[in-house]
Amino acid sequence: MTSQIQPQPGIMDIALYEGGAATVAGKSNITKLSSNENPAGPSDKAKEAFARSAHQLHRYPSTDHAALRLAIGQTHGLEPERVVCGVGSDEIIHFLCQAYAGPGDEVLFTEHGFLMYRISAMAAGATPVEVVERERTTDVAALLAACTDRTKLVFIANPNNPTGTMISEAEIAQLADGLPPQAILVLDGAYAEYVDGYDGGLALIEARENVVMTRTFSKIYGLGGLRIGWGYGPKAIIDVLNRIRGPFNLSNTQLETAEAAARDQDYVARCRAENARLRVWLAEALATLGIPSDTSLGNFILARFASSEEAEACDMHLRGEGLIVRRVASYKLPHCLRITVGDESACRRVVHAIAQFKGKD
């Protein structure tokens, strides 16, 4: 490449996002617990819709996503015209940064927040601002203190990944009410469906003009491989996002499969209940081995070790047993391993392997 051909300033400062590993050299019987995937996969209704979509592969998809937006609206009790759909919730995050932040603007997020907040802010030319947490939990006072007249977006994941912690709706309301007038609060609800009775921030959005939520079909719906997400917010903000959204950003296969998944809430309820049961068991089993974790409200446990060296050594032992978990040093948690709540067999395997590592089997 010649020196005259250069990307926009700041692009080369973006660290590449690394997803959870999926393979271990020399191992064939792998149990992957590194990407917070639903071990049950998608519902039968979603799989049937996926198969039917093969007959329409030669057809362009709709540009307005009307059927999927209607299904989302009916499922969650919201206005379909205020839903925007994207390639995973990542794309909605990117739209928000592209539309509302740029050079001279600031995008806030918490120190253990999703890495895409920083990446999308920098891609838009904005300045990422990392704000400290309180014991691995979003600190509303710290976020408000970090706001300036340059703050355009504030991202929080609730529950948060990779910590699994969550703040209350009252705290979220305090944050929304305290933001400067030009700022938007974005509630990342990738794991919202795992929390009984939590609406992902819907009531706050309906009462305010400065709150947006993002959601995904990648987690509890088991459709991570299809990449489908959505956002909901004030009509004016959604109108802006749709103006920069590619008209065919989602295929017929994505749209039809997600619609079937959204309408199968009995399946979601079963997955939520099974995850809750095994999440409690996994956390308690790790605690008996001397490995603490915060109360998680997602589909994973953030296991805390005595040091980064112990965490890395345990990770290597697990890999030797064909178990892949997630190192989270990139989230400023080098002494931790994030462990997806798999099915019962996977949970028991990982606890047994860690017990071996700790010399307590």
Coordinates of N, CA and C in Angstrom, one line a residue, residues 153 328 361:
L153 N -23.1 9.6 23.9 CA -23.7 8.3 24.1 C -23.1 7.7 25.4
V328 N -10.5 -13.3 30.1 CA -11.1 -12.0 30.0 C -10.1 -10.9 30.4
D361 N -10.2 -33.1 43.7 CA -11.2 -34.1 43.1 C -11.2 -35.4 43.9

